[in-house]
Amino acid sequence: MVLTYNGLDKQGQPTYGGYSSHIVVNEQYVLKVPPALPLTGVAPLLCAGITTYSPLRKWGVGKGHTLGVIGLGGLGHMAVKFGKAFGAKVTVFSRSDRKQKEAERLGATDFATISQPEIFTRLGRKFDYLIDTISGAHDYNGYLDLLKTDGTYILVGAPAEPISIKAFSLILRRRRLVGSLIGGIRETQEMLDFCGEHGITSDVEVIPIQHINDAYERALLGDVRFRFVIDLKSMAENTP
Amino acid sequence: MVLTYNGLDKQGQPTYGGYSSHIVVNEQYVLKVPPALPLTGVAPLLCAGITTYSPLRKWGVGKGHTLGVIGLGGLGHMAVKFGKAFGAKVTVFSRSDRKQKEAERLGATDFATISQPEIFTRLGRKFDYLIDTISGAHDYNGYLDLLKTDGTYILVGAPAEPISIKAFSLILRRRRLVGSLIGGIRETQEMLDFCGEHGITSDVEVIPIQHINDAYERALLGDVRFRFVIDLKSMAENTP
């Protein structure tokens, strides 16, 4: 298999992952994309999509549940779409009200700007589930206290440094803090099929390879709705 | 109800909890003790017993599972007994080898002295479940890495200060950190019935009320096997 980027193949040559013109794949690792879905919006489903689909399914998010999505980026916007499709009432937590309209468009029924601390009182013990998509350092305990008894706090993003958790917030209300990384091939196919049935894709900005440096700078600033997808046809074109 | 200690009753008089000579209880809060069990060994089941029974049941500890019990005190010794009775293979983690014989007598099949860091290599990714009964500050991340994929780390003791958790240990292996406080009346009765069927009680040292100060000092030193129980008949005797 020559799937990873910058590995070495059997001849000792570097591999190009998704930038390859041809790849050889074991058939057990090939996925079937529902034909009705546009490929550009499907590409991020294989990362942001399955990363959020898998834990929401595993922990049983469904009809009538309350789900809080912390952070509205590539992962967060998929968590909103899946949460809504599974029947949950979704609240988005974001740093400012800049993304409120986007959140509503994606299917959220409530929006909370965490720069206003009163939301932690207003929403206290209201949630069955939280999914935290933020990879930077931030406070976890304010969110933990938003969970009902037996509530589940799902981590799919996290900083490399240890995080600080009030154990008694877990103990007193029998809450749980759980991690999830990605999903297996079988579950990824299930997710793609679900997306086909419900018309779900990632919201993307398609760019030619020549714009990669701009896109990189914008991604660092969080200025992307919600994933960049490179059109590899542009590889054949001259650089501008 | 006049059940708590040092509350106020309807007449504004202080209440004596378990030290009362008479109490009035709503029948829904009365438990039935299996007649074969000695009352002295049953008393701590209503606290240390149900505190460990409830999360081990809720998270499905059973036949063939590996369970690590962190700390061998009042809670820990009950977790060993229940874990064994549920069919799990139990390892005790303790600060020194002082309690190794006790751990084996209680039903543990393995014992690890955490002053020897090599145990964290030897036992890496070996456990389906861990139950942490330690209320003092200590490291959690070494233990977290002992869990298999999808493993469960149950907190029933914890320090008041926030604890430091490596989120990526949860994320990379889909582990979960869960809290549990006690159990409800229905589950407490289920626990008592289970104890009656399996001949399980707490290991206790019965003391007269006159020895309470010595017992208090010994409890602070962790020098008790594994709970003190006061024989309230001694209340009627002269102090020595």
Short mmCIF file of C-alpha atoms in Angstrom, two decimals, chain A residues 87-189:
data_model
loop_
_atom_site.label_atom_id
_atom_site.label_comp_id
_atom_site.label_asym_id
_atom_site.label_seq_id
_atom_site.Cartn_x
_atom_site.Cartn_y
_atom_site.Cartn_z
CA GLY A 87 -32.41 13.84 15.96
CA ALA A 88 -30.57 15.80 18.65
CA LYS A 89 -31.09 19.45 19.60
CA VAL A 90 -27.72 21.08 18.92
CA THR A 91 -26.11 24.06 20.66
CA VAL A 92 -22.88 25.53 19.30
CA PHE A 93 -20.28 27.03 21.64
CA SER A 94 -17.99 29.52 19.96
CA ARG A 95 -15.56 32.24 21.01
CA SER A 96 -17.57 35.09 19.52
CA ASP A 97 -20.91 35.60 17.77
CA ARG A 98 -19.10 35.79 14.41
CA LYS A 99 -20.28 32.27 13.43
CA GLN A 100 -23.84 32.43 14.81
CA LYS A 101 -25.52 32.67 11.40
CA GLU A 102 -23.41 29.78 10.08
CA ALA A 103 -24.33 27.68 13.09
CA GLU A 104 -28.03 28.24 12.50
CA ARG A 105 -27.68 27.51 8.80
CA LEU A 106 -25.93 24.23 9.63
CA GLY A 107 -28.81 23.17 11.89
CA ALA A 108 -28.00 24.38 15.41
CA THR A 109 -31.00 25.54 17.43
CA ASP A 110 -28.99 27.46 20.03
CA PHE A 111 -25.70 29.35 20.03
CA ALA A 112 -23.56 30.36 22.99
CA THR A 113 -20.68 32.81 22.97
CA ILE A 114 -18.28 31.64 25.64
CA SER A 115 -16.92 35.17 26.14
CA GLN A 116 -20.20 35.68 28.06
CA PRO A 117 -19.76 33.65 31.28
CA GLU A 118 -23.50 33.78 32.08
CA ILE A 119 -24.09 31.07 29.47
CA PHE A 120 -22.55 28.58 31.91
CA THR A 121 -25.35 29.42 34.33
CA ARG A 122 -28.07 29.57 31.68
CA LEU A 123 -27.11 26.17 30.23
CA GLY A 124 -26.09 24.40 33.48
CA ARG A 125 -26.92 20.67 33.51
CA LYS A 126 -28.79 20.93 30.20
CA PHE A 127 -26.75 18.56 28.03
CA ASP A 128 -26.74 14.82 27.46
CA TYR A 129 -23.59 15.13 25.31
CA LEU A 130 -20.79 17.53 24.57
CA ILE A 131 -18.31 17.08 21.75
CA ASP A 132 -15.14 19.16 22.07
CA THR A 133 -13.35 19.81 18.77
CA ILE A 134 -10.83 22.39 20.03
CA SER A 135 -7.17 21.44 19.76
CA GLY A 136 -5.86 24.47 21.67
CA ALA A 137 -5.56 24.82 25.46
CA HIS A 138 -8.84 25.86 27.09
CA ASP A 139 -10.95 25.34 30.20
CA TYR A 140 -12.88 22.03 30.41
CA ASN A 141 -14.55 22.30 33.79
CA GLY A 142 -17.08 24.97 32.87
CA TYR A 143 -18.30 22.69 30.09
CA LEU A 144 -18.28 19.57 32.31
CA ASP A 145 -20.78 21.25 34.61
CA LEU A 146 -23.16 21.73 31.67
CA LEU A 147 -23.72 17.97 31.51
CA LYS A 148 -26.69 16.25 33.09
CA THR A 149 -26.21 13.25 35.38
CA ASP A 150 -24.72 10.43 33.26
CA GLY A 151 -23.73 12.98 30.60
CA THR A 152 -20.89 12.28 28.18
CA TYR A 153 -18.06 14.69 27.28
CA ILE A 154 -16.45 13.53 24.03
CA LEU A 155 -12.93 14.72 23.20
CA VAL A 156 -11.95 14.64 19.53
CA GLY A 157 -9.58 17.57 19.71
CA ALA A 158 -7.19 18.32 22.56
CA PRO A 159 -3.91 20.05 23.29
CA ALA A 160 -0.74 17.97 23.64
CA GLU A 161 -0.30 19.14 27.25
CA PRO A 162 -2.26 17.45 30.07
CA ILE A 163 -5.67 18.99 30.73
CA SER A 164 -7.01 19.95 34.15
CA ILE A 165 -10.20 18.15 35.18
CA LYS A 166 -12.27 18.50 38.37
CA ALA A 167 -12.71 14.85 39.30
CA PHE A 168 -15.64 15.68 41.57
CA SER A 169 -17.59 17.03 38.61
CA LEU A 170 -17.32 13.50 37.17
CA ILE A 171 -17.98 11.74 40.50
CA LEU A 172 -20.94 13.75 41.83
CA ARG A 173 -23.01 13.41 38.64
CA ARG A 174 -21.58 10.16 37.28
CA ARG A 175 -20.36 12.00 34.20
CA ARG A 176 -17.85 10.54 31.78
CA LEU A 177 -14.97 12.01 29.80
CA VAL A 178 -14.22 9.95 26.70
CA GLY A 179 -11.82 10.17 23.80
CA SER A 180 -12.22 9.19 20.18
CA LEU A 181 -9.74 9.35 17.31
CA ILE A 182 -11.28 8.33 13.97
CA GLY A 183 -13.22 5.27 12.77
CA GLY A 184 -12.54 1.96 11.04
CA ILE A 185 -13.26 1.12 7.41
CA ARG A 186 -16.61 -0.55 8.12
CA GLU A 187 -17.88 2.43 10.09
CA THR A 188 -16.52 4.87 7.49
CA GLN A 189 -18.57 3.10 4.80
#
